[in-house]
Coordinates of C-alpha atoms in Angstrom, one line a residue:
Chain A
M1 CA 12.3 -45.4 -38.8
R2 CA 12.1 -41.7 -39.6
G3 CA 12.9 -42.5 -43.3
R4 CA 10.1 -45.0 -43.4
I5 CA 7.6 -42.5 -42.0
G6 CA 8.8 -40.0 -44.6
H7 CA 8.2 -42.6 -47.3
I8 CA 4.7 -43.2 -46.1
L9 CA 3.9 -39.5 -45.8
T10 CA 5.3 -38.9 -49.3
S11 CA 3.2 -41.7 -50.7
V12 CA 0.1 -40.4 -49.0
A13 CA 0.8 -36.9 -50.3
L14 CA 1.3 -38.2 -53.8
V15 CA -2.2 -39.7 -53.7
V16 CA -4.1 -37.2 -51.6
F17 CA -2.8 -33.8 -53.0
P18 CA -3.6 -34.4 -56.7
A19 CA -7.0 -35.7 -55.5
L20 CA -7.7 -32.4 -53.9
A21 CA -7.0 -30.6 -57.1
E22 CA -9.2 -33.1 -58.9
S23 CA -12.1 -32.6 -56.5
L24 CA -12.1 -28.8 -57.1
M25 CA -11.6 -29.3 -60.8
Q26 CA -14.3 -32.0 -60.9
H27 CA -16.7 -29.6 -59.2
A28 CA -15.7 -26.8 -61.7
G29 CA -16.0 -29.3 -64.6
K30 CA -19.6 -30.0 -63.6
I31 CA -20.8 -26.5 -63.3
A32 CA -18.6 -24.3 -65.5
P33 CA -19.6 -23.7 -69.1
H34 CA -17.3 -24.9 -71.9
R35 CA -15.1 -22.1 -73.1
A36 CA -12.3 -22.1 -75.7
N37 CA -9.0 -20.6 -74.7
P38 CA -8.4 -17.7 -77.1
Y39 CA -4.6 -18.2 -76.6
A40 CA -4.5 -22.0 -77.1
G41 CA -1.2 -22.9 -78.7
N42 CA 0.2 -19.4 -78.6
E43 CA 3.8 -19.6 -77.4
R44 CA 4.0 -15.9 -76.4
A45 CA 0.9 -16.3 -74.3
R46 CA 2.4 -19.4 -72.6
E47 CA 5.5 -17.5 -71.7
A48 CA 3.5 -14.5 -70.4
G49 CA 1.4 -17.0 -68.5
Q50 CA 4.5 -18.5 -66.9
K51 CA 5.5 -15.0 -65.7
L52 CA 2.0 -14.4 -64.3
F53 CA 2.0 -17.8 -62.7
D54 CA 5.3 -17.1 -60.9
E55 CA 4.0 -13.8 -59.6
N56 CA 0.5 -14.8 -58.6
C57 CA 0.4 -18.6 -58.1
G58 CA 3.9 -19.9 -57.6
S59 CA 4.2 -19.0 -53.9
C60 CA 1.4 -21.6 -53.1
H61 CA 1.6 -24.0 -56.0
G62 CA 5.3 -24.2 -56.1
E63 CA 7.8 -23.6 -58.9
A64 CA 6.4 -24.7 -62.2
G65 CA 3.2 -25.8 -60.4
K66 CA 5.0 -28.8 -58.8
G67 CA 3.3 -28.1 -55.5
N68 CA 4.9 -27.1 -52.2
G69 CA 3.9 -30.1 -50.0
R70 CA 0.8 -28.5 -48.5
A71 CA -2.5 -30.3 -48.9
K72 CA -4.5 -27.2 -49.9
T73 CA -2.1 -26.1 -52.6
P74 CA -1.7 -29.2 -54.8
P75 CA 0.6 -29.7 -57.7
L76 CA -0.9 -28.6 -61.0
T77 CA 1.3 -30.7 -63.3
T78 CA -1.2 -33.5 -63.4
R79 CA -2.9 -34.9 -66.5
F80 CA -6.2 -33.9 -64.8
V81 CA -5.3 -30.2 -65.1
H82 CA -3.7 -30.6 -68.6
D83 CA -6.8 -32.3 -70.0
A84 CA -9.3 -30.1 -68.2
D85 CA -11.8 -28.0 -70.1
P86 CA -10.4 -24.5 -70.3
G87 CA -13.8 -23.2 -69.1
A88 CA -13.4 -25.2 -65.8
L89 CA -9.9 -23.7 -65.2
F90 CA -11.3 -20.2 -66.0
W91 CA -14.1 -20.9 -63.5
V92 CA -11.6 -21.8 -60.8
L93 CA -9.4 -18.7 -61.4
R94 CA -12.5 -16.4 -61.4
N95 CA -14.2 -17.8 -58.3
G96 CA -11.5 -19.3 -56.2
S97 CA -12.5 -21.7 -53.4
P98 CA -12.7 -20.4 -49.8
S99 CA -12.7 -24.0 -48.5
H100 CA -9.5 -24.8 -50.4
S101 CA -7.9 -21.4 -49.4
M102 CA -7.8 -20.6 -53.1
P103 CA -8.4 -16.9 -53.6
S104 CA -10.3 -15.4 -56.5
F105 CA -8.2 -14.0 -59.3
Q106 CA -11.1 -12.0 -60.8
H107 CA -9.1 -8.9 -60.3
L108 CA -6.7 -10.0 -63.1
P109 CA -7.9 -9.0 -66.6
E110 CA -9.5 -11.9 -68.5
A111 CA -6.6 -11.9 -71.0
Q112 CA -4.1 -12.5 -68.2
R113 CA -6.2 -15.3 -66.7
W114 CA -6.3 -17.0 -70.2
Q115 CA -2.5 -16.6 -70.4
I116 CA -2.1 -18.4 -67.1
I117 CA -4.4 -21.2 -68.3
T118 CA -2.3 -21.5 -71.5
Y119 CA 0.8 -22.0 -69.3
L120 CA -1.0 -24.4 -66.8
Q121 CA -2.2 -26.7 -69.6
S122 CA 1.3 -26.9 -71.0
L123 CA 2.7 -28.1 -67.7
G124 CA 1.5 -31.7 -68.0
E125 CA 2.7 -32.2 -71.5
E126 CA 6.0 -33.9 -70.6
Q127 CA 4.0 -36.5 -68.5
K128 CA 1.7 -37.5 -71.3
Chain B
M1 CA 18.8 19.3 -42.1
I2 CA 15.2 18.3 -42.3
E3 CA 15.4 18.3 -46.1
S4 CA 18.5 16.1 -46.1
R5 CA 16.7 13.6 -43.7
S6 CA 13.7 13.6 -46.0
A7 CA 15.9 12.9 -49.0
L8 CA 17.6 10.0 -47.1
L9 CA 14.2 8.6 -46.2
L10 CA 13.0 8.8 -49.8
A11 CA 16.2 7.2 -51.0
M12 CA 15.7 4.3 -48.5
L13 CA 12.1 3.8 -49.6
I14 CA 13.1 3.7 -53.3
G15 CA 16.0 1.4 -52.4
C16 CA 13.5 -1.0 -50.7
A17 CA 11.3 -0.8 -53.7
F18 CA 13.9 -2.0 -56.2
R19 CA 15.2 -4.7 -53.9
A20 CA 12.1 -6.8 -53.9
L21 CA 8.7 -7.2 -55.9
A22 CA 1.2 -8.2 -57.4
G23 CA -0.6 -5.4 -58.6
E24 CA -2.4 -3.7 -55.8
S25 CA -5.4 -1.5 -55.6
P26 CA -4.4 2.0 -56.7
F27 CA -6.8 3.6 -54.3
F28 CA -6.0 5.2 -50.9
V29 CA -9.4 5.4 -49.3
T30 CA -11.6 3.0 -51.4
Y31 CA -11.3 -0.7 -50.7
T32 CA -11.7 -3.1 -53.6
D33 CA -13.3 -6.6 -52.9
R34 CA -9.8 -8.1 -53.2
L35 CA -8.5 -9.9 -50.1
E36 CA -4.9 -10.8 -49.3
E37 CA -3.8 -14.2 -50.5
P38 CA -3.7 -16.7 -47.6
G39 CA -0.3 -16.8 -45.9
N40 CA 0.9 -13.5 -47.5
L41 CA 1.9 -10.5 -45.5
E42 CA 1.8 -7.1 -47.0
I43 CA 3.5 -4.1 -45.4
E44 CA 2.4 -0.8 -46.7
S45 CA 3.1 2.8 -45.9
K46 CA 0.2 5.2 -46.8
N47 CA 0.9 8.9 -46.5
A48 CA -1.1 12.1 -47.0
T49 CA 0.3 15.6 -47.0
G50 CA -1.4 19.0 -47.2
R51 CA -1.4 22.5 -45.9
P52 CA -4.7 23.5 -44.3
A53 CA -5.6 27.1 -43.9
D54 CA -4.2 28.7 -40.7
S55 CA -1.8 25.8 -40.1
G56 CA 1.6 24.4 -41.2
R57 CA 2.1 21.6 -43.7
F58 CA 1.5 18.2 -42.3
I59 CA 2.3 14.6 -43.2
G60 CA 0.0 11.9 -41.9
S61 CA 1.3 8.3 -42.1
A62 CA -0.2 4.9 -41.6
L63 CA 2.0 1.8 -41.5
E64 CA -0.2 -1.2 -42.4
F65 CA 0.4 -4.9 -41.8
E66 CA -2.1 -6.9 -43.8
Y67 CA -2.2 -10.7 -43.6
G68 CA -4.3 -13.3 -45.4
L69 CA -5.6 -15.7 -42.8
R70 CA -8.0 -17.6 -45.1
G71 CA -9.2 -17.2 -48.6
W72 CA -12.2 -15.4 -47.2
W73 CA -10.6 -13.5 -44.3
T74 CA -7.9 -10.8 -44.2
T75 CA -6.7 -9.1 -41.0
E76 CA -4.8 -5.9 -40.7
V77 CA -3.1 -3.7 -38.1
Y78 CA -2.3 0.0 -38.7
L79 CA 0.0 2.2 -36.8
D80 CA -0.7 5.9 -37.3
G81 CA 1.4 9.0 -36.8
Q82 CA 1.8 12.5 -38.1
A83 CA 4.2 15.4 -38.2
T84 CA 3.1 19.1 -38.6
S85 CA 5.5 21.8 -39.5
G86 CA 6.0 24.3 -36.7
D87 CA 4.2 21.9 -34.3
S88 CA 5.3 18.4 -33.4
T89 CA 5.7 14.8 -34.6
I90 CA 3.4 12.3 -32.7
F91 CA 2.2 8.8 -32.7
T92 CA -1.6 9.0 -33.0
G93 CA -2.8 5.4 -32.4
F94 CA -3.6 2.1 -34.0
R95 CA -6.3 0.4 -35.9
F96 CA -7.3 -3.3 -36.1
E97 CA -9.4 -4.3 -39.0
N98 CA -10.8 -7.5 -40.6
R99 CA -12.3 -8.0 -44.0
F100 CA -14.6 -11.0 -44.8
R101 CA -15.6 -12.2 -48.2
L102 CA -19.4 -12.8 -48.0
T103 CA -20.0 -15.1 -51.0
R104 CA -18.5 -18.4 -52.0
Q105 CA -18.3 -17.5 -55.7
A106 CA -17.6 -14.4 -57.7
H107 CA -20.5 -12.4 -58.9
W108 CA -21.1 -9.2 -60.9
I109 CA -21.0 -7.4 -57.6
N110 CA -18.8 -8.9 -54.9
P111 CA -19.6 -7.9 -51.3
V112 CA -17.0 -7.8 -48.5
L113 CA -17.7 -6.9 -44.9
Y114 CA -15.2 -4.7 -43.2
V115 CA -15.0 -4.4 -39.4
E116 CA -12.5 -2.2 -37.6
F117 CA -11.7 -1.0 -34.1
E118 CA -9.5 2.1 -33.9
D119 CA -7.9 3.7 -30.9
I120 CA -6.6 7.0 -32.2
N121 CA -6.7 10.6 -31.1
G122 CA -8.0 13.7 -32.7
A123 CA -4.6 14.6 -34.1
D124 CA -4.6 11.7 -36.5
K125 CA -4.1 13.0 -40.0
S126 CA -3.6 9.7 -42.0
L127 CA -7.1 10.5 -43.6
L128 CA -7.8 6.8 -44.3
E129 CA -11.5 7.8 -44.4
V130 CA -13.7 10.9 -44.3
V131 CA -16.9 10.6 -42.4
G132 CA -19.7 12.7 -40.9
H133 CA -18.8 16.4 -40.8
D134 CA -15.0 16.0 -41.0
T135 CA -13.6 19.3 -42.5
E136 CA -10.4 21.0 -43.3
A137 CA -10.6 22.9 -40.0
D138 CA -10.1 19.6 -38.1
L139 CA -6.6 19.5 -39.6
A140 CA -5.6 22.9 -38.3
V141 CA -6.1 22.2 -34.6
P142 CA -2.7 22.2 -32.8
N143 CA -1.4 18.8 -31.9
A144 CA -1.3 19.5 -28.1
I145 CA -5.1 20.2 -28.2
A146 CA -6.2 17.7 -30.8
R147 CA -4.5 14.7 -29.2
Q148 CA -6.6 15.2 -26.0
E149 CA -9.6 13.9 -28.0
K150 CA -9.8 10.1 -27.7
Q151 CA -11.3 8.4 -30.7
R152 CA -12.1 4.8 -29.8
E153 CA -14.3 3.9 -32.6
L154 CA -16.0 1.0 -34.3
E155 CA -16.1 1.3 -38.0
T156 CA -17.9 -0.9 -40.4
K157 CA -18.0 -0.8 -44.1
L158 CA -19.7 -2.7 -46.9
L159 CA -17.3 -3.0 -49.8
F160 CA -18.5 -3.8 -53.3
G161 CA -16.3 -4.6 -56.2
S162 CA -17.1 -5.4 -59.8
Y163 CA -15.1 -6.1 -63.0
W164 CA -15.9 -5.4 -66.6
R165 CA -13.4 -5.6 -69.5
G166 CA -10.4 -4.9 -67.3
W167 CA -12.1 -2.1 -65.4
N168 CA -12.6 -2.3 -61.6
F169 CA -15.5 -0.5 -60.0
S170 CA -15.4 -0.3 -56.2
E171 CA -18.0 1.3 -53.9
N172 CA -17.7 1.5 -50.1
I173 CA -20.4 2.5 -47.6
I174 CA -18.9 3.6 -44.3
V175 CA -20.6 3.7 -40.8
E176 CA -18.5 4.8 -37.9
K177 CA -19.4 5.1 -34.2
N178 CA -17.3 6.6 -31.4
L179 CA -17.8 4.1 -28.5
A180 CA -17.7 6.8 -25.8
H181 CA -20.1 9.4 -27.2
A182 CA -21.1 11.1 -30.4
P183 CA -23.6 10.0 -33.0
W184 CA -23.2 7.5 -35.8
E185 CA -21.3 9.0 -38.7
F186 CA -21.5 8.1 -42.4
G187 CA -19.3 8.3 -45.4
Y188 CA -18.6 6.9 -48.8
A189 CA -15.7 6.1 -51.1
V190 CA -15.9 5.1 -54.8
G191 CA -13.3 4.4 -57.3
V192 CA -12.8 3.1 -60.9
S193 CA -9.5 1.9 -62.3
R194 CA -8.0 -0.1 -65.1
P195 CA -4.5 -1.5 -66.0
L196 CA -3.0 0.3 -68.9
A197 CA -2.6 -3.0 -70.8
L198 CA -4.8 -6.1 -70.3
E199 CA -2.4 -8.7 -71.8
A200 CA 0.9 -9.4 -70.1
R201 CA 4.1 -9.4 -72.0
P202 CA 6.3 -12.5 -71.9
D203 CA 9.4 -10.7 -70.7
R204 CA 10.0 -9.3 -67.3
C205 CA 9.9 -5.5 -67.4
A206 CA 9.4 -2.8 -64.8
F207 CA 8.0 -0.3 -67.3
C208 CA 5.5 -2.6 -69.2
R209 CA 2.1 -0.9 -69.5
E210 CA 0.5 -3.9 -67.7
N211 CA 2.4 -2.8 -64.5
F212 CA 0.6 0.5 -64.4
T213 CA -3.0 0.9 -63.2
A214 CA -4.7 4.3 -63.4
G215 CA -8.1 5.5 -62.2
V216 CA -10.1 8.0 -60.3
E217 CA -11.2 8.0 -56.7
M218 CA -13.8 10.0 -54.8
Y219 CA -14.7 10.0 -51.1
G220 CA -16.5 12.1 -48.5
G221 CA -18.7 12.4 -45.5
L222 CA -22.5 12.0 -45.5
G223 CA -23.3 13.6 -42.1
D224 CA -24.3 11.8 -38.9
T225 CA -27.4 10.7 -37.1
S226 CA -27.7 14.1 -35.4
L227 CA -27.4 16.1 -38.7
L228 CA -28.0 13.8 -41.6
Q229 CA -27.2 16.2 -44.4
L230 CA -24.5 17.1 -46.9
R231 CA -24.0 20.6 -45.5
D232 CA -20.5 21.1 -44.0
T233 CA -19.2 17.9 -45.3
S234 CA -16.0 17.2 -47.1
H235 CA -15.7 15.6 -50.5
C236 CA -12.5 15.0 -52.5
V237 CA -11.8 13.6 -55.9
G238 CA -8.6 12.9 -57.7
P239 CA -6.7 10.7 -60.2
V240 CA -4.8 7.6 -58.9
V241 CA -1.9 5.7 -60.3
D242 CA -0.3 2.5 -59.1
W243 CA 3.0 1.1 -60.4
N244 CA 3.9 -2.5 -59.8
V245 CA 7.6 -1.9 -59.8
A246 CA 8.5 -5.6 -59.4
K247 CA 7.1 -8.8 -57.9
G248 CA 5.6 -7.8 -54.6
V249 CA 6.4 -4.1 -54.7
D250 CA 4.0 -1.3 -55.6
V251 CA 4.2 2.4 -55.5
K252 CA 1.1 4.6 -55.8
M253 CA 0.3 8.3 -55.9
S254 CA -2.7 10.5 -56.0
P255 CA -3.4 14.3 -55.8
S256 CA -6.8 14.7 -54.2
F257 CA -8.8 17.9 -54.7
G258 CA -11.5 19.2 -52.4
I259 CA -14.7 20.0 -54.1
T260 CA -16.6 21.8 -51.3
G261 CA -15.7 24.8 -49.3
T262 CA -15.0 22.8 -46.1
S263 CA -12.8 20.2 -47.8
A264 CA -9.0 20.3 -47.8
P265 CA -8.3 22.0 -51.1
L266 CA -5.3 19.8 -52.1
L267 CA -3.9 16.6 -50.5
L268 CA -1.1 14.7 -52.0
R269 CA -1.2 11.0 -51.2
F270 CA 1.6 8.5 -51.8
G271 CA 2.3 5.0 -50.7
I272 CA 4.6 2.1 -51.1
S273 CA 3.9 -1.6 -50.4
Y274 CA 5.9 -4.8 -50.2
E275 CA 4.3 -8.2 -50.2
I276 CA 6.0 -11.2 -48.6
S277 CA 4.6 -14.4 -50.1
Q278 CA 3.9 -17.2 -47.7
F279 CA 5.2 -15.3 -44.7
A280 CA 4.5 -17.9 -42.0
R281 CA 6.2 -20.6 -44.0
K282 CA 9.3 -18.4 -44.5
L283 CA 9.3 -17.7 -40.7
R284 CA 9.5 -21.4 -40.1
G285 CA 12.3 -21.6 -42.6
R286 CA 10.4 -23.8 -45.0
Q287 CA 10.8 -21.5 -48.0

């Protein structure tokens, strides 16, 4: 019985959590201006972004952005994040979202936010 | 004996620093607009030492527990104490503060509301703010006399923070009221800082330039409602530096110089902080 409930909860989480990330990203996609990532395809920037992600984001979004089982901190390994406009991701990092318990990372220098985005958009590549 | 105890304490602090590991604000008095991440607990020790005229050297300490309740709400408790050479070592009280982000999105200037209740006594020397007509002479009063004065105060601040090309500009307006008596007191604190490098390196390193933030901080009193003037007010200015030793651990330092005759001529401030990510989840044993 307990296993069945676990299965149901896991199934619900798999559908609901990415949807939460999508709702914030969808909102950002509508209002954020298009911006090109100055580090796109830069391997050093991706590695630096991974380090920054571990230090600033990993405690909520889980190791390698796989999520930590909480609704408000969804996994970031989805195609939705991978294919998002970099400007939308930049908007989310700059503004955060109080209603999603997502803090603003405006205090990080712009270069470091772009390094994090470079890493984030590399996460979903295996799934494509 | 006292020196060997101090050396042991310093060694313990450094030991703690290297055991664990988020770039923090380098300031001691000025607040930035940054709030604690939800679920994270930061434990910080802020200290100030100086030698006022006609008194022994003192060290005032505040042990701070800061918790991110929501993305827009951070709450904190401070425990204050001080030791004065040739006098005594005493607990001076506590502070309970809350900071609220006032806007949903980031702007050029980001406002945060700060509300604090403090129950401390007149012997407190943690110097977390300077308001009204606070002067160096207040620091020279013997502990047995100073601690008789109760300071149950409501303190509000409007914090402003802005960012431009890696630079942080922070401005605080302070209004404080002793709930028992005394007029409203006013103060200010401003600071500007920048990391030494804006890009992060791919490798993990303690001494990378990106781990250091340097700047300048200035703070002081602006009088009170009974005497709203700058005469007999203290104003201090000094460089600040913060070193993000490792993930979650920061060490910071600042010599602070008095720029008016009634200010403490020199204060040395130092602090160490340790941030525990997702504290509540760890308590529940869910990593």
